[in-house]
Tab-separated table of C-alpha atoms in Angstrom:
chain	number	residue	atom	x	y	z
A	139	MET	CA	-8.541	-117.910	125.077
A	140	SER	CA	-6.572	-116.147	127.822
A	141	ALA	CA	-3.969	-115.061	125.267
A	142	LEU	CA	-6.719	-113.598	123.083
A	143	ILE	CA	-8.145	-111.664	126.040
A	144	ALA	CA	-4.671	-110.388	126.919
A	145	ASP	CA	-4.087	-109.259	123.333
A	146	LEU	CA	-7.467	-107.531	123.266
A	147	GLY	CA	-6.718	-105.811	126.561
A	148	GLY	CA	-3.360	-104.634	125.218
A	149	LEU	CA	-5.014	-103.309	122.079
A	150	ILE	CA	-7.607	-101.369	124.084
A	151	TRP	CA	-4.896	-99.965	126.357
A	152	THR	CA	-2.828	-98.843	123.372
A	153	ALA	CA	-5.831	-97.231	121.697
A	154	CYS	CA	-6.852	-95.374	124.861
A	155	ALA	CA	-3.315	-94.132	125.523
A	156	PHE	CA	-2.953	-92.997	121.916
A	157	ILE	CA	-6.295	-91.173	121.899
A	158	LEU	CA	-5.488	-89.458	125.211
A	159	ALA	CA	-2.032	-88.323	124.077
A	160	LEU	CA	-3.290	-87.192	120.672
A	161	SER	CA	-6.227	-85.343	122.212
A	162	ILE	CA	-3.932	-83.389	124.536
A	163	ILE	CA	-1.560	-82.454	121.726
A	164	VAL	CA	-4.327	-81.541	119.263
A	165	THR	CA	-6.212	-79.496	121.850
A	166	VAL	CA	-3.107	-77.460	122.660
A	167	HIS	CA	-2.293	-76.991	118.967
A	168	GLU	CA	-5.778	-75.869	118.002
A	169	TYR	CA	-6.156	-73.705	121.084
A	170	GLY	CA	-3.035	-71.853	119.945
A	171	HIS	CA	-4.757	-71.060	116.656
A	172	TYR	CA	-7.995	-70.153	118.425
A	173	ILE	CA	-6.730	-67.862	121.173
A	174	VAL	CA	-4.213	-65.951	119.047
A	175	GLY	CA	-6.849	-65.595	116.327
A	176	ARG	CA	-9.312	-64.214	118.858
A	177	TRP	CA	-6.690	-61.816	120.236
A	178	SER	CA	-6.020	-60.719	116.652
A	179	GLY	CA	-9.680	-59.943	115.980
A	180	ILE	CA	-10.473	-63.074	113.943
A	181	LYS	CA	-13.740	-64.851	114.776
A	182	ALA	CA	-13.629	-68.612	115.359
A	183	GLU	CA	-16.892	-70.280	114.364
A	184	VAL	CA	-16.062	-73.864	115.441
A	185	PHE	CA	-13.466	-75.442	117.740
A	186	SER	CA	-13.634	-79.195	117.212
A	187	LEU	CA	-11.805	-81.979	118.982
A	188	GLY	CA	-12.140	-84.849	116.521
A	189	PHE	CA	-13.792	-85.179	113.121
A	190	GLY	CA	-17.082	-86.514	111.838
A	191	PRO	CA	-20.458	-86.544	113.589
A	192	ARG	CA	-20.791	-84.250	116.589
A	193	LEU	CA	-21.156	-86.020	119.941
A	194	PHE	CA	-21.829	-82.971	122.107
A	195	SER	CA	-21.217	-79.235	121.927
A	196	ARG	CA	-21.829	-75.839	123.467
A	197	ARG	CA	-21.615	-72.277	122.198
A	198	ASP	CA	-19.688	-69.688	124.223
A	199	LYS	CA	-20.330	-65.971	124.643
A	200	HIS	CA	-17.995	-65.186	121.727
A	201	GLY	CA	-20.186	-67.209	119.355
A	202	THR	CA	-17.737	-70.105	118.986
A	203	LEU	CA	-19.201	-73.620	118.893
A	204	TRP	CA	-17.052	-75.956	120.995
A	205	GLN	CA	-17.622	-79.587	120.062
A	206	VAL	CA	-16.319	-83.111	120.487
A	207	ALA	CA	-16.708	-85.267	117.378
A	208	ALA	CA	-16.852	-89.022	116.929
A	209	ILE	CA	-13.472	-89.657	115.257
A	210	PRO	CA	-10.748	-88.762	117.807
A	211	LEU	CA	-7.866	-88.529	115.328
A	212	GLY	CA	-7.287	-84.793	115.188
A	213	GLY	CA	-9.222	-81.568	115.393
A	214	TYR	CA	-9.622	-78.148	113.850
A	215	VAL	CA	-10.639	-74.532	114.324
A	216	ARG	CA	-12.851	-73.130	111.583
A	217	PHE	CA	-12.539	-69.381	111.364
A	218	LEU	CA	-14.980	-67.027	109.701
A	219	GLY	CA	-14.263	-67.142	105.975
A	220	ASP	CA	-12.682	-70.612	105.982
A	221	SER	CA	-13.909	-72.769	103.130
A	222	ASN	CA	-13.207	-75.958	105.127
A	223	ALA	CA	-11.712	-77.265	108.364
A	224	ALA	CA	-8.143	-77.154	106.993
A	225	SER	CA	-8.478	-73.452	106.052
A	226	ALA	CA	-7.435	-74.608	102.590
A	227	GLY	CA	-8.616	-73.151	99.302
A	228	SER	CA	-9.634	-69.656	98.297
A	229	GLY	CA	-12.105	-69.126	101.153
A	230	ALA	CA	-15.854	-68.783	101.612
A	231	ALA	CA	-17.971	-65.697	100.950
A	232	VAL	CA	-18.177	-63.292	103.892
A	233	ASP	CA	-20.416	-60.306	104.560
A	234	PRO	CA	-18.270	-57.223	103.737
A	235	SER	CA	-19.096	-55.706	107.125
A	236	LEU	CA	-17.498	-58.740	108.821
A	237	ALA	CA	-14.471	-59.007	106.528
A	238	ARG	CA	-12.007	-57.870	109.227
A	239	GLN	CA	-13.219	-60.678	111.498
A	240	SER	CA	-12.591	-63.324	108.837
A	241	LEU	CA	-9.303	-65.133	108.326
A	242	PRO	CA	-8.931	-64.101	104.648
A	243	GLY	CA	-9.851	-60.480	105.435
A	244	ALA	CA	-7.602	-60.002	108.464
A	245	PRO	CA	-4.297	-58.109	108.201
A	246	LEU	CA	-1.266	-60.150	107.193
A	247	TRP	CA	0.292	-59.967	110.657
A	248	ALA	CA	-2.902	-61.336	112.241
A	249	ARG	CA	-3.151	-64.243	109.815
A	250	PHE	CA	0.554	-65.065	110.215
A	251	ALA	CA	0.370	-64.990	114.021
A	252	THR	CA	-2.823	-67.086	114.103
A	253	VAL	CA	-1.434	-69.812	111.874
A	254	ALA	CA	2.015	-69.888	113.489
A	255	ALA	CA	0.484	-70.137	116.966
A	256	GLY	CA	-0.510	-73.814	116.557
A	257	PRO	CA	3.029	-75.214	116.162
A	258	ILE	CA	4.375	-72.676	118.664
A	259	PHE	CA	1.903	-73.884	121.289
A	260	ASN	CA	3.062	-77.456	120.565
A	261	PHE	CA	6.642	-76.394	121.278
A	262	ILE	CA	5.532	-74.609	124.450
A	263	LEU	CA	3.754	-77.798	125.576
A	264	SER	CA	6.943	-79.800	125.005
A	265	ILE	CA	9.036	-77.312	126.957
A	266	LEU	CA	6.567	-77.382	129.857
A	267	VAL	CA	6.404	-81.194	129.858
A	268	PHE	CA	10.167	-81.691	129.793
A	269	GLY	CA	10.679	-78.922	132.329
A	270	GLY	CA	7.962	-80.343	134.564
A	271	VAL	CA	9.519	-83.805	134.485
A	272	ALA	CA	12.905	-82.261	135.365
A	273	MET	CA	11.351	-80.455	138.350
A	274	TRP	CA	9.520	-83.611	139.408
A	275	GLN	CA	12.536	-85.940	139.188
A	276	GLY	CA	15.208	-83.411	140.145
A	277	MET	CA	18.758	-83.166	138.840
A	278	PRO	CA	21.759	-85.202	140.035
A	279	VAL	CA	23.849	-83.408	142.643
A	280	ASP	CA	27.239	-82.240	141.419
A	281	THR	CA	29.241	-84.658	143.587
A	282	PRO	CA	28.786	-88.431	143.097
A	283	GLN	CA	26.370	-89.453	145.831
A	284	VAL	CA	24.107	-92.480	146.177
A	285	GLY	CA	20.409	-91.661	146.153
A	286	THR	CA	18.126	-94.694	146.175
A	287	LEU	CA	19.239	-98.288	145.615
A	288	ARG	CA	17.716	-100.294	142.779
A	289	ALA	CA	16.620	-103.892	142.945
A	290	ALA	CA	19.327	-106.357	141.908
A	291	PRO	CA	19.773	-110.119	141.542
A	292	ALA	CA	20.685	-111.937	144.755
A	293	SER	CA	24.159	-112.685	143.381
A	294	VAL	CA	25.045	-108.976	143.217
A	295	GLN	CA	26.823	-107.580	146.276
A	296	ILE	CA	25.754	-104.046	147.161
A	297	GLY	CA	27.461	-102.607	150.217
A	298	LEU	CA	26.480	-99.098	149.260
A	299	GLU	CA	23.843	-97.181	151.213
A	300	PRO	CA	21.710	-94.148	150.372
A	301	GLY	CA	23.603	-90.969	151.159
A	302	ASP	CA	27.068	-92.434	150.531
A	303	ARG	CA	29.468	-89.964	148.913
A	304	ILE	CA	31.624	-91.943	146.435
A	305	VAL	CA	35.293	-91.140	147.060
A	306	ALA	CA	37.101	-93.819	145.036
A	307	LEU	CA	36.455	-96.886	142.883
A	308	ASP	CA	38.993	-99.733	143.005
A	309	GLY	CA	41.492	-97.295	144.493
A	310	GLN	CA	41.053	-94.616	141.823
A	311	LYS	CA	39.980	-91.235	143.204
A	312	VAL	CA	36.524	-89.959	142.221
A	313	GLU	CA	35.768	-86.229	142.465
A	314	ASN	CA	32.838	-85.856	140.072
A	315	TRP	CA	30.468	-87.858	137.875
A	316	ALA	CA	32.821	-87.534	134.894
A	317	ASP	CA	35.586	-89.212	136.920
A	318	LEU	CA	33.257	-92.039	137.887
A	319	GLY	CA	32.206	-92.559	134.276
A	320	ARG	CA	35.768	-92.551	132.968
A	321	ILE	CA	36.996	-94.980	135.634
A	322	ALA	CA	33.988	-97.262	135.179
A	323	THR	CA	34.594	-97.482	131.427
A	324	ASP	CA	38.230	-98.556	131.889
A	325	LEU	CA	37.680	-101.102	134.647
A	326	PRO	CA	37.894	-104.808	133.777
A	327	PRO	CA	34.606	-106.664	134.305
A	328	LYS	CA	34.384	-108.572	137.590
A	329	PRO	CA	31.531	-109.386	139.968
A	330	VAL	CA	32.731	-107.273	142.917
A	331	HIS	CA	34.551	-103.936	143.056
A	332	ASP	CA	35.898	-101.887	145.950
A	333	TRP	CA	33.857	-98.740	146.502
A	334	THR	CA	35.354	-96.205	148.889
A	335	VAL	CA	32.674	-93.957	150.323
A	336	SER	CA	32.253	-91.238	152.882
A	337	ARG	CA	29.495	-92.271	155.300
A	338	ASP	CA	28.450	-90.540	158.529
A	339	GLY	CA	31.678	-88.557	158.670
A	340	ARG	CA	34.003	-91.513	158.136
A	341	GLU	CA	35.604	-93.075	155.092
A	342	LEU	CA	35.315	-96.794	154.451
A	343	THR	CA	35.604	-99.308	151.625
A	344	VAL	CA	32.663	-101.584	150.888
A	345	PRO	CA	32.043	-104.311	148.302
A	346	GLY	CA	29.897	-103.108	145.424
A	347	PRO	CA	28.672	-104.097	141.975
A	348	ASP	CA	30.178	-103.425	138.571
A	349	PRO	CA	29.529	-99.734	137.865
A	350	MET	CA	28.271	-100.524	134.335
A	351	PRO	CA	26.167	-103.702	134.647
A	352	ALA	CA	23.944	-105.148	131.963
A	353	LEU	CA	21.034	-103.290	133.531
A	354	LEU	CA	18.426	-102.004	131.099
A	355	THR	CA	17.413	-98.399	131.749
A	356	GLY	CA	15.217	-97.947	128.692
A	357	ILE	CA	13.416	-99.919	125.979
A	358	ALA	CA	12.867	-98.391	122.541
A	359	PRO	CA	9.271	-98.613	121.287
A	360	ARG	CA	8.662	-101.098	118.427
A	361	SER	CA	12.109	-102.626	118.951
A	362	ALA	CA	13.149	-106.257	119.188
A	363	ALA	CA	13.439	-105.873	122.967
A	364	ALA	CA	9.968	-104.318	123.269
A	365	ASP	CA	8.407	-107.028	121.110
A	366	ALA	CA	10.092	-109.716	123.210
A	367	GLY	CA	8.692	-108.235	126.425
A	368	LEU	CA	11.844	-106.807	128.046
A	369	ARG	CA	11.382	-103.915	130.480
A	370	ALA	CA	13.434	-101.147	132.010
A	371	GLY	CA	15.017	-102.507	135.198
A	372	ASP	CA	15.695	-105.956	133.719
A	373	VAL	CA	19.215	-107.332	134.164
A	374	ILE	CA	20.768	-109.475	131.427
A	375	LEU	CA	22.589	-112.384	133.064
A	376	ALA	CA	23.613	-114.408	130.016
A	377	ILE	CA	23.314	-114.579	126.230
A	378	ASP	CA	23.138	-117.990	124.573
A	379	GLY	CA	24.308	-119.536	127.840
A	380	LYS	CA	27.402	-117.323	128.200
A	381	PRO	CA	27.445	-115.025	131.257
A	382	VAL	CA	27.201	-111.273	130.770
A	383	SER	CA	28.327	-108.858	133.484
A	384	ARG	CA	28.541	-105.489	131.697
A	385	PHE	CA	26.341	-103.552	129.303
A	386	ASP	CA	29.239	-103.259	126.850
A	387	GLU	CA	29.347	-107.053	126.642
A	388	LEU	CA	25.661	-107.077	125.735
A	389	ARG	CA	26.292	-104.586	122.928
A	390	GLU	CA	29.244	-106.631	121.611
A	391	ARG	CA	27.273	-109.886	121.626
A	392	VAL	CA	24.411	-108.266	119.707
A	393	LEU	CA	26.790	-106.902	117.076
A	394	ALA	CA	28.573	-110.243	116.765
A	395	ALA	CA	25.300	-112.112	116.226
A	396	GLN	CA	24.742	-110.263	112.904
A	397	GLY	CA	20.988	-110.648	113.107
A	398	ALA	CA	20.894	-114.227	114.376
A	399	PRO	CA	18.387	-115.044	117.164
A	400	LEU	CA	19.660	-114.522	120.716
A	401	LEU	CA	18.567	-116.321	123.868
A	402	LEU	CA	18.744	-113.922	126.811
A	403	ARG	CA	18.667	-115.035	130.417
A	404	VAL	CA	17.001	-112.139	132.251
A	405	TRP	CA	16.448	-111.306	135.910
A	406	ARG	CA	13.399	-109.193	136.774
A	407	GLU	CA	12.400	-107.830	140.156
A	408	GLY	CA	9.607	-109.851	141.707
A	409	GLN	CA	9.742	-112.551	139.024
A	410	GLY	CA	13.245	-113.947	139.182
A	411	GLU	CA	14.992	-115.359	136.108
A	412	ALA	CA	13.447	-116.155	132.738
A	413	ASP	CA	14.526	-116.683	129.127
A	414	TYR	CA	13.663	-114.350	126.251
A	415	THR	CA	14.405	-114.941	122.576
A	416	LEU	CA	14.770	-111.997	120.241
A	417	ILE	CA	16.237	-111.199	116.847
A	418	PRO	CA	18.430	-108.082	116.462
A	419	ARG	CA	17.400	-105.651	113.740
A	420	GLU	CA	19.674	-103.669	111.476
A	421	GLN	CA	19.056	-99.970	111.987
A	422	ASP	CA	20.487	-96.670	110.773
A	423	LEU	CA	22.316	-95.026	113.638
A	424	PRO	CA	23.296	-91.322	113.504
A	425	THR	CA	27.011	-90.638	113.882
A	426	ALA	CA	29.256	-87.582	113.628
A	427	GLU	CA	29.863	-88.434	109.950
A	428	GLY	CA	26.245	-89.187	109.040
A	429	TYR	CA	24.550	-92.566	109.488
A	430	GLU	CA	25.785	-96.127	109.790
A	431	LYS	CA	23.954	-99.434	109.874
A	432	ARG	CA	24.230	-101.391	113.101
A	433	TRP	CA	22.552	-104.450	114.608
A	434	MET	CA	20.495	-103.429	117.626
A	435	ILE	CA	17.853	-104.827	119.961
A	436	GLY	CA	16.549	-101.448	121.146
A	437	VAL	CA	17.770	-101.123	124.730
A	438	THR	CA	19.681	-98.453	126.614
A	439	GLY	CA	21.929	-98.956	129.609
A	440	GLY	CA	24.690	-97.044	131.340
A	441	GLY	CA	23.026	-97.127	134.740
A	442	THR	CA	24.131	-98.924	137.872
A	443	TYR	CA	22.307	-100.355	140.853
A	444	PHE	CA	21.659	-96.985	142.428
A	445	ASP	CA	20.093	-93.709	141.357
A	446	PRO	CA	22.130	-90.551	141.955
A	447	ALA	CA	21.109	-88.279	144.789
A	448	THR	CA	19.176	-85.391	143.323
A	449	ARG	CA	18.630	-81.720	144.039
A	450	SER	CA	15.563	-79.665	143.342
A	451	THR	CA	15.393	-77.894	139.985
A	452	GLY	CA	14.356	-74.258	139.737
A	453	VAL	CA	11.765	-73.081	137.241
A	454	VAL	CA	14.271	-71.238	135.044
A	455	GLU	CA	16.688	-74.170	134.923
A	456	ALA	CA	13.879	-76.642	134.246
A	457	LEU	CA	12.453	-74.567	131.402
A	458	SER	CA	15.952	-74.148	129.936
A	459	LEU	CA	16.370	-77.927	129.991
A	460	GLY	CA	12.918	-78.301	128.429
A	461	ALA	CA	13.739	-75.840	125.668
A	462	ALA	CA	17.033	-77.599	124.929
A	463	ARG	CA	15.314	-80.978	124.724
A	464	THR	CA	12.580	-79.582	122.469
A	465	TRP	CA	15.196	-78.098	120.137
A	466	ASP	CA	17.022	-81.451	120.035
A	467	ILE	CA	13.819	-83.154	118.848
A	468	ILE	CA	13.236	-80.511	116.169
A	469	ALA	CA	16.853	-80.755	114.981
A	470	SER	CA	16.826	-84.562	114.916
A	471	SER	CA	13.489	-84.554	113.051
A	472	LEU	CA	14.930	-82.213	110.433
A	473	SER	CA	18.107	-84.279	110.178
A	474	GLY	CA	16.163	-87.533	109.852
A	475	LEU	CA	13.852	-86.089	107.211
A	476	TRP	CA	16.782	-84.888	105.144
A	477	ALA	CA	18.551	-88.236	105.569
A	478	MET	CA	15.494	-90.042	104.140
A	479	ILE	CA	15.135	-87.593	101.263
A	480	SER	CA	18.842	-87.844	100.407
A	481	GLY	CA	18.843	-91.652	100.665
A	482	GLN	CA	21.219	-91.877	103.650
A	483	ILE	CA	18.706	-93.988	105.555
A	484	GLY	CA	15.838	-96.217	104.505
A	485	SER	CA	12.254	-95.040	104.162
A	486	CYS	CA	11.159	-97.536	106.830
A	487	HIS	CA	12.163	-94.932	109.412
A	488	LEU	CA	8.954	-93.103	108.540
A	489	GLY	CA	6.254	-94.579	110.741
A	490	GLY	CA	2.515	-94.109	110.599
A	491	ALA	CA	-0.416	-94.093	112.977
A	492	ILE	CA	0.087	-97.722	114.038
A	493	SER	CA	3.706	-97.283	115.105
A	494	ILE	CA	2.906	-94.045	116.921
A	495	ALA	CA	0.001	-95.708	118.727
A	496	GLU	CA	2.138	-98.695	119.733
A	497	SER	CA	4.901	-96.408	120.999
A	498	THR	CA	2.360	-94.409	122.977
A	499	GLY	CA	0.929	-97.550	124.545
A	500	GLN	CA	4.392	-98.759	125.535
A	501	ALA	CA	5.242	-95.373	127.038
A	502	ALA	CA	1.990	-95.395	129.045
A	503	SER	CA	2.737	-98.918	130.293
A	504	ALA	CA	6.181	-97.790	131.470
A	505	GLY	CA	4.694	-95.225	133.861
A	506	GLY	CA	3.384	-91.698	134.188
A	507	SER	CA	6.702	-89.897	133.685
A	508	ASP	CA	7.473	-91.914	130.542
A	509	PHE	CA	4.006	-91.185	129.171
A	510	LEU	CA	4.353	-87.463	129.846
A	511	TRP	CA	7.809	-87.493	128.274
A	512	TRP	CA	6.430	-89.192	125.164
A	513	ILE	CA	3.672	-86.585	124.921
A	514	GLY	CA	6.416	-83.938	124.932
A	515	VAL	CA	8.295	-85.761	122.182
A	516	LEU	CA	5.163	-86.168	120.049
A	517	SER	CA	4.118	-82.551	120.559
A	518	ALA	CA	7.492	-81.230	119.385
A	519	ALA	CA	7.496	-83.586	116.383
A	520	ILE	CA	3.938	-82.631	115.391
A	521	GLY	CA	4.789	-78.948	115.734
A	522	PHE	CA	7.764	-79.453	113.429
A	523	LEU	CA	5.770	-81.403	110.843
A	524	ASN	CA	3.086	-78.726	110.768
A	525	LEU	CA	5.702	-76.126	109.866
A	526	LEU	CA	6.739	-77.958	106.709
A	527	PRO	CA	5.956	-75.771	103.648
A	528	VAL	CA	3.175	-78.014	102.375
A	529	PRO	CA	-0.191	-76.438	101.476
A	530	VAL	CA	-2.972	-77.468	103.918
A	531	LEU	CA	-0.347	-77.629	106.693
A	532	ASP	CA	0.397	-74.550	108.779
A	533	GLY	CA	3.746	-74.207	107.041
A	534	GLY	CA	1.971	-74.026	103.687
A	535	HIS	CA	-0.213	-71.144	104.866
A	536	LEU	CA	2.857	-69.360	106.197
A	537	MET	CA	4.503	-69.887	102.805
A	538	PHE	CA	1.564	-68.147	101.105
A	539	TYR	CA	1.775	-65.295	103.609
A	540	ALA	CA	5.509	-64.923	103.030
A	541	TYR	CA	4.827	-64.639	99.293
A	542	GLU	CA	2.177	-62.021	99.998
A	543	ALA	CA	4.591	-60.029	102.162
A	544	VAL	CA	7.239	-60.009	99.434
A	545	ALA	CA	4.994	-59.617	96.353
A	546	ARG	CA	2.586	-57.186	98.064
A	547	ARG	CA	-0.368	-59.221	96.816
A	548	LYS	CA	-2.018	-62.530	97.580
A	549	PRO	CA	-1.556	-65.560	95.340
A	550	SER	CA	-4.505	-65.978	92.973
A	551	ASP	CA	-7.448	-68.084	94.140
A	552	ARG	CA	-6.767	-70.590	91.380
A	553	VAL	CA	-3.138	-71.051	92.443
A	554	ILE	CA	-4.181	-71.479	96.075
A	555	ASP	CA	-6.863	-74.041	95.158
A	556	ILE	CA	-4.500	-76.076	92.967
A	557	LEU	CA	-1.620	-76.048	95.458
A	558	SER	CA	-3.972	-76.875	98.324
A	559	ALA	CA	-5.321	-79.869	96.416
A	560	LEU	CA	-1.785	-81.039	95.671
A	561	GLY	CA	-0.808	-80.526	99.293
A	562	MET	CA	-3.773	-82.558	100.501
A	563	ALA	CA	-2.857	-85.342	98.086
A	564	ALA	CA	0.735	-85.288	99.328
A	565	VAL	CA	-0.344	-85.474	102.975
A	566	LEU	CA	-2.710	-88.373	102.291
A	567	ALA	CA	-0.018	-90.194	100.306
A	568	LEU	CA	2.414	-89.719	103.192
A	569	MET	CA	-0.116	-91.123	105.638
A	570	VAL	CA	-0.692	-94.180	103.441
A	571	PHE	CA	3.063	-94.615	103.034
A	572	GLY	CA	3.586	-94.488	106.805
A	573	LEU	CA	0.788	-96.988	107.357
A	574	THR	CA	2.340	-99.290	104.740
A	575	ASN	CA	5.669	-99.086	106.585
A	576	ASP	CA	3.918	-99.968	109.849
A	577	LEU	CA	2.476	-103.109	108.263
A	578	PHE	CA	5.390	-104.349	106.181
A	579	CYS	CA	8.666	-102.900	107.501
A	580	PRO	CA	10.507	-105.077	110.051
């Protein structure tokens, strides 16, 4: 009974986190359409968060009905002249005196700007989220310096203290983070290393941990590790009874298992040691040459038992980092889409609503910064998907407008209606396909 209650609680948590994240992203997207449309002289009749029966609403001084509907899985802005919520089809009849205020009757530039604003606002949200997280967490200082110490198993010796400036590791001089990373990679695994640090104006050597322990810094959503219950901060002590001291050893053991079940001995702060069984999954991993299949459990490492000392991040630097991260998501989405179309990777990489909801719930469980980060990732991905040249999506409308700009005339109503119907069918088929993958793909 307790297990059933726990499962129900997890399901409710996942649903609430998913609805919250989706509502934020949809609101920003639709507000982009709304506000740019209003600035362009196009009248918005309805701004809806959700679909279906109206729960509550109010009408503003501009005549727009703002409403929250019962099905919280999207939203829409219906402009004057729209035949439906998706602005698809040839359009509804409009009083000639109000034609300029309608979407179909507005100038091309106004229609283009209004439609493009939705995805652009999604990208802006991502940039602000990533930049905000960077300002909140700070950036590592240029010189290797210990910030805060992390929890570690009792067997790990940590003579380091916050504020220590790392001067050398096992006698090898360290001047920057790149030096520390290079030296750490080449060191043989052993339980204790000599860390030379500058502390309170004097230099001393203290015993310290392996610089690349089997410490988990991240868990991929819907991965073998996530399903088994592993968390960021866990330390892998052994696999199938054989001790593990470095993250590289963990990776090698997973590859060598070739998909066979693994028994992991794990230390967790506040809980001590426990065993977890998981089965690695074969996944397509991007490489410089394309994609390769590799057995993975869905964890990231590379951290040690301390966080770097950080410095504050300025607004310009933070937004630059946010923009770079947003572009990376767009580029990887485009690359992944092409890889699926060209057959380089399997179609199971395309997830649906269930996988997105589960990932959102896991991100929310990991903490506020992880949840915000995931909202940024989702917002950038949704902005990209909406720009695909599929009728009923924003990219499809922009495609029609591009044709109009080149041909100096609009596509015929019949062509628009047929392509919009085909686009809607394609979108629905894609949603069903993603849902099928969620249910049947490993």
